[in-house]
Amino acid sequence: MRTALMGTLGFVPTMGFLHEGHLDLVRRAVGENDQAGVSIFVNPTQFGKNEDFAAYPRNLENDLALLEKAGVGFVFAPSVEVMYPTGFQTYVEVMGVSQGLEGASRPGHFRGVATVVAKLFNLVRPSRAYFGQKDAQQVAVIRRMVSDLAMPVTIIIVPTVREPDGLAKSSRNVYLAPTERAAAPVLYQALSAARRRYEEGERHPDALRTVMGAVLATEPRAEVVYLSAADAETLSELSTPTERPILLTLAVRIGRTRLIDNLTLETAGG
Ligand code: AMP
């Protein structure tokens, strides 16, 4: 119905405090659709009890100015009461791909993500929804949910936008004190070192994990939460060499800030 009347609608779900990473998704949504919309909602159900929900950075006024300039047609910035009114009791839980990595480190996180994204899709009814590769496991979870529940939306993935020194752009980067900010590129350095080894022919996941661990160990401020070399499709941790695409992921604490990053390794032409 809407397609006939209004053409395609591109949608970018965010938690706000927008940066160039978000804006890349937004530009794609604006450029590839007849209309584009963005949601800004810091979703309480995807934060653990001791996580940074209350402290999460917010700046709605600045976000709205950036989105207007980017040519977005509408912004949906609901209150918690609108998304989770009294009596709310339905959750979406994706099983397998939610369970390792971020899912293991942040219990309940992906249940919150899947639930809010499903509700946003129902409210906004986009033709295409845009997500960042920065959150690689989130991508896998959303793809699974959309496929398993036959949601009528096409998922588009956008590459990670980085600072010139390699640090993946993130709203949480504002938490970093100057000395911590100087240490933060170590995540991308670790991923890049493993990629170089892969390009030299290394295919054993143990060796790739060792390379990443060795680079991270050179930075005393970096405390590894997890470090993974997994099958890029199933996200199951690898124990033997493979020619299938490999997803390297890292979660590292620098001071009190928890950063994540990832790279996919695949053979040329793969
Ligand atoms: P967030 O506001 O952190 O929930 O992110 C909203 C969307 O922007 C998610 O799909 C993220 O994966 C994506 N995103 C966040 N940071 C980046 C980045 N540096 N590059 C590309 N996409 C990103």
mmCIF file of N, CA and C in Angstrom, residues 75-161:
data_model
loop_
_atom_site.group_PDB
_atom_site.id
_atom_site.type_symbol
_atom_site.label_atom_id
_atom_site.label_comp_id
_atom_site.label_asym_id
_atom_site.label_seq_id
_atom_site.Cartn_x
_atom_site.Cartn_y
_atom_site.Cartn_z
ATOM 1 N N VAL A 75 12.182 12.402 12.045
ATOM 2 C CA VAL A 75 12.931 11.818 13.159
ATOM 3 C C VAL A 75 11.910 11.325 14.170
ATOM 4 N N PHE A 76 12.087 10.101 14.613
ATOM 5 C CA PHE A 76 11.211 9.522 15.634
ATOM 6 C C PHE A 76 12.032 9.387 16.912
ATOM 7 N N ALA A 77 11.710 10.192 17.915
ATOM 8 C CA ALA A 77 12.469 10.174 19.172
ATOM 9 C C ALA A 77 11.502 9.946 20.330
ATOM 10 N N PRO A 78 11.059 8.709 20.493
ATOM 11 C CA PRO A 78 10.022 8.432 21.492
ATOM 12 C C PRO A 78 10.573 8.444 22.920
ATOM 13 N N SER A 79 9.679 8.612 23.875
ATOM 14 C CA SER A 79 10.060 8.463 25.289
ATOM 15 C C SER A 79 10.066 6.972 25.634
ATOM 16 N N VAL A 80 10.660 6.662 26.774
ATOM 17 C CA VAL A 80 10.659 5.268 27.246
ATOM 18 C C VAL A 80 9.216 4.797 27.445
ATOM 19 N N GLU A 81 8.353 5.696 27.908
ATOM 20 C CA GLU A 81 6.948 5.310 28.168
ATOM 21 C C GLU A 81 6.210 4.945 26.874
ATOM 22 N N VAL A 82 6.570 5.576 25.789
ATOM 23 C CA VAL A 82 5.933 5.248 24.510
ATOM 24 C C VAL A 82 6.373 3.859 24.042
ATOM 25 N N MET A 83 7.667 3.564 24.193
ATOM 26 C CA MET A 83 8.164 2.275 23.706
ATOM 27 C C MET A 83 7.836 1.133 24.674
ATOM 28 N N TYR A 84 7.859 1.441 25.980
ATOM 29 C CA TYR A 84 7.595 0.406 26.999
ATOM 30 C C TYR A 84 6.525 0.899 27.971
ATOM 31 N N PRO A 85 5.280 0.991 27.509
ATOM 32 C CA PRO A 85 4.225 1.470 28.411
ATOM 33 C C PRO A 85 3.962 0.459 29.523
ATOM 34 N N THR A 86 3.305 0.909 30.556
ATOM 35 C CA THR A 86 2.936 0.018 31.660
ATOM 36 C C THR A 86 2.234 -1.212 31.086
ATOM 37 N N GLY A 87 2.645 -2.375 31.541
ATOM 38 C CA GLY A 87 2.020 -3.608 31.065
ATOM 39 C C GLY A 87 2.789 -4.273 29.930
ATOM 40 N N PHE A 88 3.800 -3.595 29.419
ATOM 41 C CA PHE A 88 4.604 -4.180 28.330
ATOM 42 C C PHE A 88 5.204 -5.508 28.793
ATOM 43 N N GLN A 89 5.063 -6.555 27.998
ATOM 44 C CA GLN A 89 5.621 -7.844 28.438
ATOM 45 C C GLN A 89 6.007 -8.780 27.298
ATOM 46 N N THR A 90 6.269 -8.210 26.115
ATOM 47 C CA THR A 90 6.633 -9.061 24.978
ATOM 48 C C THR A 90 8.059 -8.770 24.539
ATOM 49 N N TYR A 91 8.884 -9.813 24.431
ATOM 50 C CA TYR A 91 10.276 -9.641 24.024
ATOM 51 C C TYR A 91 10.605 -10.561 22.857
ATOM 52 N N VAL A 92 11.559 -10.128 22.042
ATOM 53 C CA VAL A 92 12.023 -10.955 20.923
ATOM 54 C C VAL A 92 13.404 -11.475 21.286
ATOM 55 N N GLU A 93 13.586 -12.777 21.219
ATOM 56 C CA GLU A 93 14.864 -13.357 21.583
ATOM 57 C C GLU A 93 15.394 -14.204 20.434
ATOM 58 N N VAL A 94 16.513 -13.782 19.877
ATOM 59 C CA VAL A 94 17.189 -14.546 18.825
ATOM 60 C C VAL A 94 18.170 -15.466 19.560
ATOM 61 N N MET A 95 18.164 -16.756 19.239
ATOM 62 C CA MET A 95 18.932 -17.690 20.071
ATOM 63 C C MET A 95 20.408 -17.769 19.673
ATOM 64 N N GLY A 96 20.762 -18.629 18.759
ATOM 65 C CA GLY A 96 22.169 -18.966 18.470
ATOM 66 C C GLY A 96 23.138 -17.810 18.333
ATOM 67 N N VAL A 97 22.941 -16.948 17.348
ATOM 68 C CA VAL A 97 23.936 -15.904 17.074
ATOM 69 C C VAL A 97 24.008 -14.841 18.168
ATOM 70 N N SER A 98 23.030 -14.825 19.073
ATOM 71 C CA SER A 98 23.053 -13.857 20.179
ATOM 72 C C SER A 98 23.927 -14.312 21.326
ATOM 73 N N GLN A 99 24.343 -15.585 21.297
ATOM 74 C CA GLN A 99 24.811 -16.150 22.558
ATOM 75 C C GLN A 99 26.277 -15.910 22.919
ATOM 76 N N GLY A 100 27.171 -15.858 21.910
ATOM 77 C CA GLY A 100 28.584 -15.647 22.240
ATOM 78 C C GLY A 100 28.924 -14.173 22.333
ATOM 79 N N LEU A 101 30.220 -13.866 22.356
ATOM 80 C CA LEU A 101 30.755 -12.499 22.216
ATOM 81 C C LEU A 101 29.996 -11.479 23.080
ATOM 82 N N GLU A 102 29.400 -10.449 22.427
ATOM 83 C CA GLU A 102 28.685 -9.422 23.190
ATOM 84 C C GLU A 102 27.540 -10.028 24.007
ATOM 85 N N GLY A 103 26.898 -11.042 23.445
ATOM 86 C CA GLY A 103 25.773 -11.672 24.133
ATOM 87 C C GLY A 103 26.211 -12.325 25.436
ATOM 88 N N ALA A 104 27.390 -12.951 25.414
ATOM 89 C CA ALA A 104 27.911 -13.598 26.623
ATOM 90 C C ALA A 104 28.410 -12.545 27.609
ATOM 91 N N SER A 105 29.006 -11.491 27.074
ATOM 92 C CA SER A 105 29.585 -10.455 27.917
ATOM 93 C C SER A 105 28.523 -9.512 28.487
ATOM 94 N N ARG A 106 27.407 -9.377 27.749
ATOM 95 C CA ARG A 106 26.342 -8.455 28.162
ATOM 96 C C ARG A 106 25.000 -9.204 28.133
ATOM 97 N N PRO A 107 24.732 -10.029 29.157
ATOM 98 C CA PRO A 107 23.511 -10.847 29.143
ATOM 99 C C PRO A 107 22.265 -9.973 28.962
ATOM 100 N N GLY A 108 21.385 -10.404 28.068
ATOM 101 C CA GLY A 108 20.135 -9.661 27.842
ATOM 102 C C GLY A 108 20.251 -8.555 26.812
ATOM 103 N N HIS A 109 21.480 -8.206 26.424
ATOM 104 C CA HIS A 109 21.676 -7.090 25.491
ATOM 105 C C HIS A 109 20.913 -7.294 24.185
ATOM 106 N N PHE A 110 21.087 -8.453 23.558
ATOM 107 C CA PHE A 110 20.479 -8.639 22.239
ATOM 108 C C PHE A 110 18.972 -8.872 22.296
ATOM 109 N N ARG A 111 18.494 -9.311 23.451
ATOM 110 C CA ARG A 111 17.040 -9.413 23.638
ATOM 111 C C ARG A 111 16.456 -7.990 23.602
ATOM 112 N N GLY A 112 17.148 -7.066 24.240
ATOM 113 C CA GLY A 112 16.713 -5.668 24.201
ATOM 114 C C GLY A 112 16.811 -5.086 22.806
ATOM 115 N N VAL A 113 17.907 -5.386 22.110
ATOM 116 C CA VAL A 113 18.114 -4.861 20.753
ATOM 117 C C VAL A 113 17.032 -5.414 19.816
ATOM 118 N N ALA A 114 16.848 -6.725 19.827
ATOM 119 C CA ALA A 114 15.890 -7.347 18.902
ATOM 120 C C ALA A 114 14.475 -6.836 19.185
ATOM 121 N N THR A 115 14.138 -6.689 20.444
ATOM 122 C CA THR A 115 12.789 -6.231 20.808
ATOM 123 C C THR A 115 12.551 -4.808 20.312
ATOM 124 N N VAL A 116 13.512 -3.926 20.569
ATOM 125 C CA VAL A 116 13.277 -2.528 20.189
ATOM 126 C C VAL A 116 13.297 -2.374 18.670
ATOM 127 N N VAL A 117 14.178 -3.110 17.997
ATOM 128 C CA VAL A 117 14.236 -2.987 16.528
ATOM 129 C C VAL A 117 12.952 -3.549 15.912
ATOM 130 N N ALA A 118 12.448 -4.655 16.443
ATOM 131 C CA ALA A 118 11.187 -5.219 15.932
ATOM 132 C C ALA A 118 10.054 -4.209 16.110
ATOM 133 N N LYS A 119 10.000 -3.569 17.271
ATOM 134 C CA LYS A 119 8.921 -2.592 17.518
ATOM 135 C C LYS A 119 9.085 -1.374 16.610
ATOM 136 N N LEU A 120 10.339 -0.913 16.462
ATOM 137 C CA LEU A 120 10.576 0.230 15.567
ATOM 138 C C LEU A 120 10.173 -0.106 14.131
ATOM 139 N N PHE A 121 10.496 -1.314 13.685
ATOM 140 C CA PHE A 121 10.098 -1.721 12.329
ATOM 141 C C PHE A 121 8.571 -1.701 12.194
ATOM 142 N N ASN A 122 7.868 -2.164 13.233
ATOM 143 C CA ASN A 122 6.399 -2.179 13.162
ATOM 144 C C ASN A 122 5.815 -0.780 13.142
ATOM 145 N N LEU A 123 6.454 0.138 13.858
ATOM 146 C CA LEU A 123 5.952 1.516 13.906
ATOM 147 C C LEU A 123 6.277 2.288 12.623
ATOM 148 N N VAL A 124 7.503 2.072 12.114
ATOM 149 C CA VAL A 124 7.999 2.888 10.992
ATOM 150 C C VAL A 124 7.695 2.226 9.639
ATOM 151 N N ARG A 125 7.659 0.915 9.625
ATOM 152 C CA ARG A 125 7.426 0.128 8.395
ATOM 153 C C ARG A 125 8.348 0.506 7.240
ATOM 154 N N PRO A 126 9.650 0.434 7.478
ATOM 155 C CA PRO A 126 10.594 0.816 6.416
ATOM 156 C C PRO A 126 10.682 -0.244 5.324
ATOM 157 N N SER A 127 11.074 0.195 4.117
ATOM 158 C CA SER A 127 11.385 -0.767 3.060
ATOM 159 C C SER A 127 12.805 -1.285 3.264
ATOM 160 N N ARG A 128 13.704 -0.370 3.664
ATOM 161 C CA ARG A 128 15.101 -0.741 3.904
ATOM 162 C C ARG A 128 15.529 -0.173 5.246
ATOM 163 N N ALA A 129 16.311 -0.951 6.010
ATOM 164 C CA ALA A 129 16.856 -0.445 7.272
ATOM 165 C C ALA A 129 18.368 -0.597 7.235
ATOM 166 N N TYR A 130 19.059 0.417 7.746
ATOM 167 C CA TYR A 130 20.516 0.527 7.615
ATOM 168 C C TYR A 130 21.187 0.318 8.964
ATOM 169 N N PHE A 131 22.195 -0.583 8.982
ATOM 170 C CA PHE A 131 22.926 -0.894 10.216
ATOM 171 C C PHE A 131 24.421 -0.861 9.927
ATOM 172 N N GLY A 132 25.216 -0.560 10.952
ATOM 173 C CA GLY A 132 26.660 -0.457 10.798
ATOM 174 C C GLY A 132 27.367 -1.777 11.083
ATOM 175 N N GLN A 133 28.375 -2.075 10.263
ATOM 176 C CA GLN A 133 29.212 -3.266 10.476
ATOM 177 C C GLN A 133 29.996 -3.143 11.787
ATOM 178 N N LYS A 134 30.121 -1.910 12.291
ATOM 179 C CA LYS A 134 30.772 -1.674 13.589
ATOM 180 C C LYS A 134 30.230 -2.628 14.658
ATOM 181 N N ASP A 135 28.918 -2.875 14.612
ATOM 182 C CA ASP A 135 28.284 -3.794 15.565
ATOM 183 C C ASP A 135 27.970 -5.094 14.834
ATOM 184 N N ALA A 136 29.013 -5.873 14.581
ATOM 185 C CA ALA A 136 28.909 -7.026 13.678
ATOM 186 C C ALA A 136 27.907 -8.066 14.184
ATOM 187 N N GLN A 137 27.918 -8.310 15.477
ATOM 188 C CA GLN A 137 27.001 -9.334 15.990
ATOM 189 C C GLN A 137 25.553 -8.839 15.947
ATOM 190 N N GLN A 138 25.378 -7.547 16.175
ATOM 191 C CA GLN A 138 24.037 -6.962 16.052
ATOM 192 C C GLN A 138 23.493 -7.194 14.643
ATOM 193 N N VAL A 139 24.369 -7.017 13.645
ATOM 194 C CA VAL A 139 23.978 -7.253 12.253
ATOM 195 C C VAL A 139 23.481 -8.695 12.092
ATOM 196 N N ALA A 140 24.237 -9.644 12.647
ATOM 197 C CA ALA A 140 23.865 -11.058 12.519
ATOM 198 C C ALA A 140 22.529 -11.329 13.220
ATOM 199 N N VAL A 141 22.338 -10.707 14.366
ATOM 200 C CA VAL A 141 21.099 -10.913 15.135
ATOM 201 C C VAL A 141 19.896 -10.343 14.377
ATOM 202 N N ILE A 142 20.056 -9.129 13.845
ATOM 203 C CA ILE A 142 18.938 -8.491 13.128
ATOM 204 C C ILE A 142 18.608 -9.264 11.846
ATOM 205 N N ARG A 143 19.648 -9.669 11.129
ATOM 206 C CA ARG A 143 19.417 -10.451 9.904
ATOM 207 C C ARG A 143 18.632 -11.721 10.215
ATOM 208 N N ARG A 144 19.040 -12.393 11.298
ATOM 209 C CA ARG A 144 18.387 -13.643 11.702
ATOM 210 C C ARG A 144 16.923 -13.388 12.049
ATOM 211 N N MET A 145 16.692 -12.346 12.844
ATOM 212 C CA MET A 145 15.330 -12.017 13.278
ATOM 213 C C MET A 145 14.438 -11.723 12.065
ATOM 214 N N VAL A 146 14.954 -10.910 11.142
ATOM 215 C CA VAL A 146 14.165 -10.508 9.973
ATOM 216 C C VAL A 146 13.837 -11.722 9.113
ATOM 217 N N SER A 147 14.835 -12.615 8.971
ATOM 218 C CA SER A 147 14.622 -13.817 8.177
ATOM 219 C C SER A 147 13.671 -14.782 8.899
ATOM 220 N N ASP A 148 13.923 -15.051 10.171
ATOM 221 C CA ASP A 148 13.118 -16.043 10.902
ATOM 222 C C ASP A 148 11.666 -15.600 11.055
ATOM 223 N N LEU A 149 11.448 -14.301 11.272
ATOM 224 C CA LEU A 149 10.080 -13.817 11.505
ATOM 225 C C LEU A 149 9.458 -13.211 10.244
ATOM 226 N N ALA A 150 10.155 -13.399 9.097
ATOM 227 C CA ALA A 150 9.627 -12.937 7.801
ATOM 228 C C ALA A 150 9.217 -11.472 7.846
ATOM 229 N N MET A 151 10.081 -10.643 8.404
ATOM 230 C CA MET A 151 9.758 -9.212 8.458
ATOM 231 C C MET A 151 9.976 -8.604 7.075
ATOM 232 N N PRO A 152 9.040 -7.794 6.607
ATOM 233 C CA PRO A 152 9.116 -7.284 5.227
ATOM 234 C C PRO A 152 10.020 -6.059 5.109
ATOM 235 N N VAL A 153 11.313 -6.248 5.355
ATOM 236 C CA VAL A 153 12.270 -5.148 5.293
ATOM 237 C C VAL A 153 13.591 -5.704 4.776
ATOM 238 N N THR A 154 14.301 -4.893 3.993
ATOM 239 C CA THR A 154 15.624 -5.290 3.503
ATOM 240 C C THR A 154 16.679 -4.660 4.408
ATOM 241 N N ILE A 155 17.619 -5.479 4.889
ATOM 242 C CA ILE A 155 18.668 -4.979 5.783
ATOM 243 C C ILE A 155 19.904 -4.633 4.957
ATOM 244 N N ILE A 156 20.395 -3.408 5.129
ATOM 245 C CA ILE A 156 21.586 -2.943 4.408
ATOM 246 C C ILE A 156 22.691 -2.670 5.424
ATOM 247 N N ILE A 157 23.876 -3.187 5.135
ATOM 248 C CA ILE A 157 24.999 -3.039 6.072
ATOM 249 C C ILE A 157 26.009 -2.037 5.518
ATOM 250 N N VAL A 158 26.454 -1.143 6.380
ATOM 251 C CA VAL A 158 27.366 -0.062 5.977
ATOM 252 C C VAL A 158 28.712 -0.249 6.702
ATOM 253 N N PRO A 159 29.835 -0.103 5.962
ATOM 254 C CA PRO A 159 31.150 -0.319 6.587
ATOM 255 C C PRO A 159 31.422 0.626 7.758
ATOM 256 N N THR A 160 32.322 0.204 8.628
ATOM 257 C CA THR A 160 32.676 0.991 9.821
ATOM 258 C C THR A 160 33.423 2.266 9.435
ATOM 259 N N VAL A 161 32.990 3.374 10.001
ATOM 260 C CA VAL A 161 33.677 4.659 9.798
ATOM 261 C C VAL A 161 34.658 4.849 10.957
#
